[in-house]
PDB file of C-alpha atoms in Angstrom:
ATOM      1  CA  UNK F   1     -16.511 -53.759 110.153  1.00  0.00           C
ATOM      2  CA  UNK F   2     -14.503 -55.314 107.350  1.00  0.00           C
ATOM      3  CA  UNK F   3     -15.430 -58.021 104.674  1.00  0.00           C
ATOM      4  CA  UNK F   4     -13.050 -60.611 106.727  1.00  0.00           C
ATOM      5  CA  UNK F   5     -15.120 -59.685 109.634  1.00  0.00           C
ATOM      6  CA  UNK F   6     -18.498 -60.318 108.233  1.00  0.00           C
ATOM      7  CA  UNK F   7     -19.744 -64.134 108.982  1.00  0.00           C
ATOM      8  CA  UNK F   8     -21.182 -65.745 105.531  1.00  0.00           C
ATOM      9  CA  UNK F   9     -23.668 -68.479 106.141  1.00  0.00           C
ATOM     10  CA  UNK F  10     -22.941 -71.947 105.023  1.00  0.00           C
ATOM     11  CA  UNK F  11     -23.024 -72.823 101.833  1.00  0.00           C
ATOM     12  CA  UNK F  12     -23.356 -76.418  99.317  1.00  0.00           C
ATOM     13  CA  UNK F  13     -25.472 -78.781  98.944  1.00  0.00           C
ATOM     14  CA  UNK F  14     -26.416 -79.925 102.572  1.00  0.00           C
ATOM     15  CA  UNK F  15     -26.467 -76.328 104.193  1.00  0.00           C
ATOM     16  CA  UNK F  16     -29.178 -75.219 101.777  1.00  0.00           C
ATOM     17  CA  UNK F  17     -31.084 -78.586 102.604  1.00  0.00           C
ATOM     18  CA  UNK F  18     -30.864 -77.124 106.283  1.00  0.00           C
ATOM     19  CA  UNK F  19     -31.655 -73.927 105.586  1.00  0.00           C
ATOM     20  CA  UNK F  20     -34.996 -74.961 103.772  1.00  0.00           C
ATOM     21  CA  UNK F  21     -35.657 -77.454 106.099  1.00  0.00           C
ATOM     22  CA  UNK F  22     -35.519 -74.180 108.704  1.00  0.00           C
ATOM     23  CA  UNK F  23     -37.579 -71.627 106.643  1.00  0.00           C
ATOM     24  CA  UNK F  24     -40.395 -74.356 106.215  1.00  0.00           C
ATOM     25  CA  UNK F  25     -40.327 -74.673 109.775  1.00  0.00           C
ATOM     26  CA  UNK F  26     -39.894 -71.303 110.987  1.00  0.00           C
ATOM     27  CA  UNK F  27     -43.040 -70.407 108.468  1.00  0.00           C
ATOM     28  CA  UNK F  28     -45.454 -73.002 110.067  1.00  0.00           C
ATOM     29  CA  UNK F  29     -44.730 -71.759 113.318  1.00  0.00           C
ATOM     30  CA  UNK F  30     -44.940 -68.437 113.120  1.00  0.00           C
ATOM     31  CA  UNK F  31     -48.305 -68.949 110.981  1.00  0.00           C
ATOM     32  CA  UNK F  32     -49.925 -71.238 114.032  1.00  0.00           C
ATOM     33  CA  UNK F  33     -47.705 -69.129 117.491  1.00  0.00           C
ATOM     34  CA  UNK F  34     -46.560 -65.474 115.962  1.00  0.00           C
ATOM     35  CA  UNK F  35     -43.325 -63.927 116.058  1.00  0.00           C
ATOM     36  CA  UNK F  36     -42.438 -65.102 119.485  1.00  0.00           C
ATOM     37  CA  UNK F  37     -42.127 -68.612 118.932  1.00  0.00           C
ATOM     38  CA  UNK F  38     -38.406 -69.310 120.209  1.00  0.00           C
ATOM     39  CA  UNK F  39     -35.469 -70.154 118.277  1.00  0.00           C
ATOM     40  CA  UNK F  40     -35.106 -73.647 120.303  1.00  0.00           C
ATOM     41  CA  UNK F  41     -38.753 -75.027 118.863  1.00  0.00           C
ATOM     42  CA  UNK F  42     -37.826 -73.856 115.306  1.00  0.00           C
ATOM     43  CA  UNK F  43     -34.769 -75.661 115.765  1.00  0.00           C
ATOM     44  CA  UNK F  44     -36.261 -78.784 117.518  1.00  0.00           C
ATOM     45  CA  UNK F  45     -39.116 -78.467 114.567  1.00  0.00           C
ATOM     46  CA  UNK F  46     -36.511 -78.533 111.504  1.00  0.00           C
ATOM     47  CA  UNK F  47     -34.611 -81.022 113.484  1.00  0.00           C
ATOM     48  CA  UNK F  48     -31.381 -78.832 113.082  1.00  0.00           C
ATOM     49  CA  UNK F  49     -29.498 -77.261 116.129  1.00  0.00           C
ATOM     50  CA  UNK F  50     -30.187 -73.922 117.367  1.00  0.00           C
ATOM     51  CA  UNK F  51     -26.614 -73.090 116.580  1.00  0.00           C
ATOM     52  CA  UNK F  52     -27.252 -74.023 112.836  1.00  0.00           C
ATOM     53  CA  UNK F  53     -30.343 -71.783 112.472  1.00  0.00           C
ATOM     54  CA  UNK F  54     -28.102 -68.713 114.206  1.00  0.00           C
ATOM     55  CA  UNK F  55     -25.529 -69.751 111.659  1.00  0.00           C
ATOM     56  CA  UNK F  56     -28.155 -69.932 108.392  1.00  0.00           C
ATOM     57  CA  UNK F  57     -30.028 -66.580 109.675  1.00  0.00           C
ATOM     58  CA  UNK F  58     -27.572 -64.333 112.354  1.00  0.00           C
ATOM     59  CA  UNK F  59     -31.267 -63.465 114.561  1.00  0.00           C
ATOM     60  CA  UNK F  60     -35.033 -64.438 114.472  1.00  0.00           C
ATOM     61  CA  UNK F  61     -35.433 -61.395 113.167  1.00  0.00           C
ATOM     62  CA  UNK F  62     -33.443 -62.091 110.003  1.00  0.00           C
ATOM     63  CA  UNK F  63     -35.051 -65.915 109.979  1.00  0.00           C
ATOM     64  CA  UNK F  64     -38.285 -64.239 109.934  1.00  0.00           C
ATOM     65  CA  UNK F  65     -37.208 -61.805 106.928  1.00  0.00           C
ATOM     66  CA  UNK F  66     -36.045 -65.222 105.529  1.00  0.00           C
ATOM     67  CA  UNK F  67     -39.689 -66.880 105.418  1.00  0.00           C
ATOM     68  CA  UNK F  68     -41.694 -63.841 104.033  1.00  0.00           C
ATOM     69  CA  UNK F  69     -38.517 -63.605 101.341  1.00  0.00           C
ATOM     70  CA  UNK F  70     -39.212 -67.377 100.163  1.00  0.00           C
ATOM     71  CA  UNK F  71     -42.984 -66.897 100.331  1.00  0.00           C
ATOM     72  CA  UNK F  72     -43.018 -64.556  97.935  1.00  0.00           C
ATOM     73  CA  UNK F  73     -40.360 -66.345  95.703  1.00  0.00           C
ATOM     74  CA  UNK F  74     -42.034 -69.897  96.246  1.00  0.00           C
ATOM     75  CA  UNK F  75     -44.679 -68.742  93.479  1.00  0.00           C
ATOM     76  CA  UNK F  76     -41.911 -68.585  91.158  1.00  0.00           C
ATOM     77  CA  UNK F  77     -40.847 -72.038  91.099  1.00  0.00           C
ATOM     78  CA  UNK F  78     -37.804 -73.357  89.117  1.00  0.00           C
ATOM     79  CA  UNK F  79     -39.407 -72.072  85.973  1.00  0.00           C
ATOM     80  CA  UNK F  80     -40.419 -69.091  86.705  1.00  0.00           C
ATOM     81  CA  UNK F  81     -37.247 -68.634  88.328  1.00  0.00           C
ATOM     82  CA  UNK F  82     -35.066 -69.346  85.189  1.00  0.00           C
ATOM     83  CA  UNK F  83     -37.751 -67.031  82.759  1.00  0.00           C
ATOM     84  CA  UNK F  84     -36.840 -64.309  85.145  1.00  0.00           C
ATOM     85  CA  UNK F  85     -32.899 -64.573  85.141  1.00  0.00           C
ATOM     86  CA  UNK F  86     -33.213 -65.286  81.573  1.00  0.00           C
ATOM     87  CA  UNK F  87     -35.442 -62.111  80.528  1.00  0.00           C
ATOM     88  CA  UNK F  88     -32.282 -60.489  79.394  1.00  0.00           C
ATOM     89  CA  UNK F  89     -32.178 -62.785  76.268  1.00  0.00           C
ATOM     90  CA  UNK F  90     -35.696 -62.345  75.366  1.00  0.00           C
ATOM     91  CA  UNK F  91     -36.166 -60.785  71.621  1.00  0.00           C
ATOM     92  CA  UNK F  92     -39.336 -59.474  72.855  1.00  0.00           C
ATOM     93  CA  UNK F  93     -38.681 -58.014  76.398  1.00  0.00           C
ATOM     94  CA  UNK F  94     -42.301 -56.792  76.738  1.00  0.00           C
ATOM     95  CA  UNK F  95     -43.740 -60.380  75.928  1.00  0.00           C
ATOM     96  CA  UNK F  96     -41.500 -61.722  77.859  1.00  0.00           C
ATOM     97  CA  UNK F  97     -42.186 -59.633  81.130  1.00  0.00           C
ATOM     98  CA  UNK F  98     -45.592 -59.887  80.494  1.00  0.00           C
ATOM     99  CA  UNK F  99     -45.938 -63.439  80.287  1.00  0.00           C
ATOM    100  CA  UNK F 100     -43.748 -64.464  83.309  1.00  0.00           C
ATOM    101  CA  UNK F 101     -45.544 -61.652  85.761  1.00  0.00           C
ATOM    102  CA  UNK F 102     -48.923 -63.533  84.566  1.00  0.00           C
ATOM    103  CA  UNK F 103     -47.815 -66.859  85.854  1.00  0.00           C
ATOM    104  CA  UNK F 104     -45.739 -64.940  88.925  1.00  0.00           C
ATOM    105  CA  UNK F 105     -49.424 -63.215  90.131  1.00  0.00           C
ATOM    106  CA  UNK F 106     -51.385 -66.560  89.673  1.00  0.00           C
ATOM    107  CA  UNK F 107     -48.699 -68.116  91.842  1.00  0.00           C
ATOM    108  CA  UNK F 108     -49.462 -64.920  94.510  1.00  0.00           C
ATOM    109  CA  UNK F 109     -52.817 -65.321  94.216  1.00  0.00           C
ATOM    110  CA  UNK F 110     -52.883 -68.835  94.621  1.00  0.00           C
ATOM    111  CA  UNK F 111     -50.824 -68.759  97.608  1.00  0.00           C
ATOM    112  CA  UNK F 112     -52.487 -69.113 101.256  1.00  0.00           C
ATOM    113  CA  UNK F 113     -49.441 -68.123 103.148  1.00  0.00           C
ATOM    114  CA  UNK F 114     -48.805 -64.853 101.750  1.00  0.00           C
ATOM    115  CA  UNK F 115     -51.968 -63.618 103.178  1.00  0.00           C
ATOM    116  CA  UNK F 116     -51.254 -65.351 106.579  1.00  0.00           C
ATOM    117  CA  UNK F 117     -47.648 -63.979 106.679  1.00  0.00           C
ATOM    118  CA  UNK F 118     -48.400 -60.315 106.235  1.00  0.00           C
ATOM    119  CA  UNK F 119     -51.457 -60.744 108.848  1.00  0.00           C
ATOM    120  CA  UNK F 120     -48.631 -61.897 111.150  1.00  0.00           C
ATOM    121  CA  UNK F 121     -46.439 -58.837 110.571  1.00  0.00           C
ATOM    122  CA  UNK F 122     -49.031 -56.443 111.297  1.00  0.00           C
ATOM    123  CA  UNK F 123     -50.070 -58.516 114.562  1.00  0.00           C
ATOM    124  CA  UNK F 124     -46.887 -58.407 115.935  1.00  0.00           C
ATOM    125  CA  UNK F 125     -45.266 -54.944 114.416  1.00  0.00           C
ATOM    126  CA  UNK F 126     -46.357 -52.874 118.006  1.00  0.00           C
ATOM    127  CA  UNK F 127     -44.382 -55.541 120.116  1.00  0.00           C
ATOM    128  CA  UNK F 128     -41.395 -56.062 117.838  1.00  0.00           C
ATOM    129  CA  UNK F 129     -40.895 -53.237 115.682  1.00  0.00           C
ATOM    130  CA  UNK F 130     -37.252 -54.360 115.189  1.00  0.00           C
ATOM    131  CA  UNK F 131     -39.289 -56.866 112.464  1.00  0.00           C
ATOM    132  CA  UNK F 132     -40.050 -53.284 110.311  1.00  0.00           C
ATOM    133  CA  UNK F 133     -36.520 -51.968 111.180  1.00  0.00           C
ATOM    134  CA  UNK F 134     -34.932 -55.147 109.943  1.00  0.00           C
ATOM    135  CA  UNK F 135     -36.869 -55.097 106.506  1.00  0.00           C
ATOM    136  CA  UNK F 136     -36.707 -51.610 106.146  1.00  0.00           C
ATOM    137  CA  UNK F 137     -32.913 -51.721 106.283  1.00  0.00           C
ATOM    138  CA  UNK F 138     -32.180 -54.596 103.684  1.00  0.00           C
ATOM    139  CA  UNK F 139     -32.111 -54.007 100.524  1.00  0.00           C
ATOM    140  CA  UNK F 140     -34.259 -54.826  97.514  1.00  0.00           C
ATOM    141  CA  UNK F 141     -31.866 -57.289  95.999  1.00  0.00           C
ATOM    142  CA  UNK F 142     -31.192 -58.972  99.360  1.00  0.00           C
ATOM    143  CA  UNK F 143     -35.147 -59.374  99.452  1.00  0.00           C
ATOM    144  CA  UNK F 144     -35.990 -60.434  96.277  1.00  0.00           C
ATOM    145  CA  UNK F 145     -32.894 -61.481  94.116  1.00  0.00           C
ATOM    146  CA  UNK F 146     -34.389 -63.258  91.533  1.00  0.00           C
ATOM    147  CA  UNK F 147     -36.105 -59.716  89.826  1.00  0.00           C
ATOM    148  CA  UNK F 148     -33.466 -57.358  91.355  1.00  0.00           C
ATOM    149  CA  UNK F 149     -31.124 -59.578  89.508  1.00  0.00           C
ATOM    150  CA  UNK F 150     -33.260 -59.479  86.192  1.00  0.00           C
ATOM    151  CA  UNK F 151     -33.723 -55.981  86.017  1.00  0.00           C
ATOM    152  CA  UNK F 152     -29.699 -55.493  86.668  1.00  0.00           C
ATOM    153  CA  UNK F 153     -28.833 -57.761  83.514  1.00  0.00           C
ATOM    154  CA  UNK F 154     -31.439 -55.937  80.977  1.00  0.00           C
ATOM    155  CA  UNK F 155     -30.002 -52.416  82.411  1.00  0.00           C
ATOM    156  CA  UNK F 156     -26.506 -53.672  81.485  1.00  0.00           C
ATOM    157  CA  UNK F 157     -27.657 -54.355  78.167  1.00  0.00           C
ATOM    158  CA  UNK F 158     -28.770 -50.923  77.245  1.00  0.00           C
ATOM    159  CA  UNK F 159     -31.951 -52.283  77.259  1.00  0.00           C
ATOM    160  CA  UNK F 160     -33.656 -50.403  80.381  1.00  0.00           C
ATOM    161  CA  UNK F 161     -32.179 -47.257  82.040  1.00  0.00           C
ATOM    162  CA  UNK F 162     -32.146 -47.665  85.497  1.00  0.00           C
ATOM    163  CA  UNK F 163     -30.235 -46.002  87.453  1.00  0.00           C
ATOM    164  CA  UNK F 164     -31.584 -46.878  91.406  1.00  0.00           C
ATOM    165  CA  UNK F 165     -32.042 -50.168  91.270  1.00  0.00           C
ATOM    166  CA  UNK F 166     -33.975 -50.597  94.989  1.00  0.00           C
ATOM    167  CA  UNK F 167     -36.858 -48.030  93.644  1.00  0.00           C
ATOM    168  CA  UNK F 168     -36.894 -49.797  90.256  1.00  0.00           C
ATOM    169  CA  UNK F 169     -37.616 -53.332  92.228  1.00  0.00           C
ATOM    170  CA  UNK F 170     -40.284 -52.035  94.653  1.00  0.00           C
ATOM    171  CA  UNK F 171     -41.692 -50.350  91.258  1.00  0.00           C
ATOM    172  CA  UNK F 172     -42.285 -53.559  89.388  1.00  0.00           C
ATOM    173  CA  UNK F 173     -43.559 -55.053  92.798  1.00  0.00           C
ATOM    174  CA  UNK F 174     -46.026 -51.929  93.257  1.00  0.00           C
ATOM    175  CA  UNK F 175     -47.125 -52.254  89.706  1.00  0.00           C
ATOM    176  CA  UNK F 176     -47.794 -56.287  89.661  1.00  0.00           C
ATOM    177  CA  UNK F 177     -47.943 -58.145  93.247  1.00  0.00           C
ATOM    178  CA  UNK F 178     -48.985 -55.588  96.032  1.00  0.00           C
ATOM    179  CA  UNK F 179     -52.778 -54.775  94.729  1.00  0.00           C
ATOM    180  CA  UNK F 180     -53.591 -58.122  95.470  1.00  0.00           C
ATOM    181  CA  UNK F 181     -51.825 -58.089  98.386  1.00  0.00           C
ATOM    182  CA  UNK F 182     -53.675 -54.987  99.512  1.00  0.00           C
ATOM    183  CA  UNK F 183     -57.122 -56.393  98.368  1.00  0.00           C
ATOM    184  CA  UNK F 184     -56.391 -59.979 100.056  1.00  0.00           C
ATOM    185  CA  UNK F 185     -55.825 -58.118 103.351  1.00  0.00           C
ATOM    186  CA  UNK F 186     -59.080 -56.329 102.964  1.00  0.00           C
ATOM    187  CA  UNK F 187     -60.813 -60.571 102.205  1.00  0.00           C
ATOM    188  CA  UNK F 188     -61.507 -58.895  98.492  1.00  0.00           C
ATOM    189  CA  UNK F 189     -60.249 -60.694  95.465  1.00  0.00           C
ATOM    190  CA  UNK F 190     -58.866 -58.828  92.069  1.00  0.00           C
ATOM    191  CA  UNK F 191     -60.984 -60.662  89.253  1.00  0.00           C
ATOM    192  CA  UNK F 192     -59.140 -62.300  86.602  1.00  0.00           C
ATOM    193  CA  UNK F 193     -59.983 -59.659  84.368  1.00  0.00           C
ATOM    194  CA  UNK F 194     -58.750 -56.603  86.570  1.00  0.00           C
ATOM    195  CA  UNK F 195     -55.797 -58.866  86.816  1.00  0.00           C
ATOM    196  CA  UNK F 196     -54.831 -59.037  83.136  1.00  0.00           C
ATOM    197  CA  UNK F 197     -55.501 -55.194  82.314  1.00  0.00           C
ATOM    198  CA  UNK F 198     -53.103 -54.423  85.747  1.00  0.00           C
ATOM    199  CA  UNK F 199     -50.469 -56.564  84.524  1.00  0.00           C
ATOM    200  CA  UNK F 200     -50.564 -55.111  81.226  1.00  0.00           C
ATOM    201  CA  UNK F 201     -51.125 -51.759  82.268  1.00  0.00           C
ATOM    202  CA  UNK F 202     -48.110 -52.404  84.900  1.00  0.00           C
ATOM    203  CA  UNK F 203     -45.443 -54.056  82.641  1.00  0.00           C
ATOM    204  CA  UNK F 204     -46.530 -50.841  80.079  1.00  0.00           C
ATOM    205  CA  UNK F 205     -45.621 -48.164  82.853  1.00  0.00           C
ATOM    206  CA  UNK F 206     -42.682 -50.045  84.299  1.00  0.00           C
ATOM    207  CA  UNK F 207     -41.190 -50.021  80.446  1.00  0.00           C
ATOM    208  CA  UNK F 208     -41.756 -46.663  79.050  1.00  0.00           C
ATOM    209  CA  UNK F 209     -40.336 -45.172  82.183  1.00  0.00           C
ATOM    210  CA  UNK F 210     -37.410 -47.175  82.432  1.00  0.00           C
ATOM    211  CA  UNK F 211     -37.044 -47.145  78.492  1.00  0.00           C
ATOM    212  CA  UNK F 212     -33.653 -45.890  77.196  1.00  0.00           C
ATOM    213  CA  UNK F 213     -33.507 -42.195  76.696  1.00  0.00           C
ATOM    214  CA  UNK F 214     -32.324 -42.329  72.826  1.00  0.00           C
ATOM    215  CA  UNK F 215     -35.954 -44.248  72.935  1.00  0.00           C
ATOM    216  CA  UNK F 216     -38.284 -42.126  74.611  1.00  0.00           C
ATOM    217  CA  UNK F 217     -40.864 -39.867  72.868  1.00  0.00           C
TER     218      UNK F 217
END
């Protein structure tokens, strides 16, 4: 298929109104019915037409991708958003990546539908395992753009040396975010101290292995 072929979804001011107005939708369903939920009551729910979410996501499955995408972005906020994409011009990278993945795991922590999402994925995996095939065959930077993006800009400045991007992403994700995630499943919390020494510890690992060769011991 070529790039003419490929459908982009809509785009300005209004179509991202829609497509929010979708995703919070499309996540309070699927947190109270499950995966099967039909397009039609998403639509009907979000007040859009079915047409529009098809044209926003391309298949439930997609849509789906879309909610657990924002859910772990949401944390972010517009700050959080802008330290990330601006880590590039920190003087103190470290500081800087520390700080920001503090306020990035209180925001995971603090967040009841993170929890409820990935209970729903592994309720409904054995009856639609296109849900794993779908994630499995996006990318990192189509999942979480906001880091992949990050990480791209410091690389580009000499200041990291990355050269697999995907891995990198899920690295920094491994290091900070999915212990609690793993924990949360399991109804334990990570203390507050735990939390500080992994974050440390993490943003530590993450930069001495991705650390410019000319720099490494």
């Amino acid at each position: 298929m070529s790039t003419k072929d490929v459908k982009r979804p809509p785009a300005g001011p209004r179509a991202e109104a829609k497509r929010q107005a979708i995703v919070t939708a499309a996540r309070e369903l699927f947190l109270r019915e499950g995966f099967d939920v039909s397009v039609d009551v998403i639509a009907a729910e979000a007040d859009v037409s079915k047409v529009t979410v098809y044209n926003h996501f391309g298949s439930k499955e997609a849509l789906f991708i879309g909610v657990i995408k924002d859910s772990l972005d949401a944390p972010l906020g517009g700050t959080l958003v802008t330290a990330i994409d601006h880590l590039a011009e920190a003087e103190d990278l470290r500081e800087a990546l520390v700080a920001t993945a503090r306020a990035w795991v209180d925001g995971i922590r603090t967040n009841p539908d993170i929890l409820a999402l990935q209970n729903v994925v592994g309720r409904e995996l054995h009856r639609f395992p296109e849900l794993g095939e779908a994630w499995r065959h996006g990318s990192t930077e189509r999942h979480h753009p906001a880091v992949a993006g990050a990480l791209r800009k410091v690389a580009e400045q000499g200041r990291l040396d990355i050269s697999d991007f995907d891995v990198a992403t899920l690295q920094l994700y491994s290091l900070l975010l999915y212990p609690h995630l793993v924990f949360s499943a399991y109804g334990t919390d990570i203390d507050d101290s735990l939390t500080d020494r992994l974050i440390a510890g993490g943003v530590d690992m993450f930069l001495s292995h991705y650390a410019p060769r000319r720099t490494r011991s």
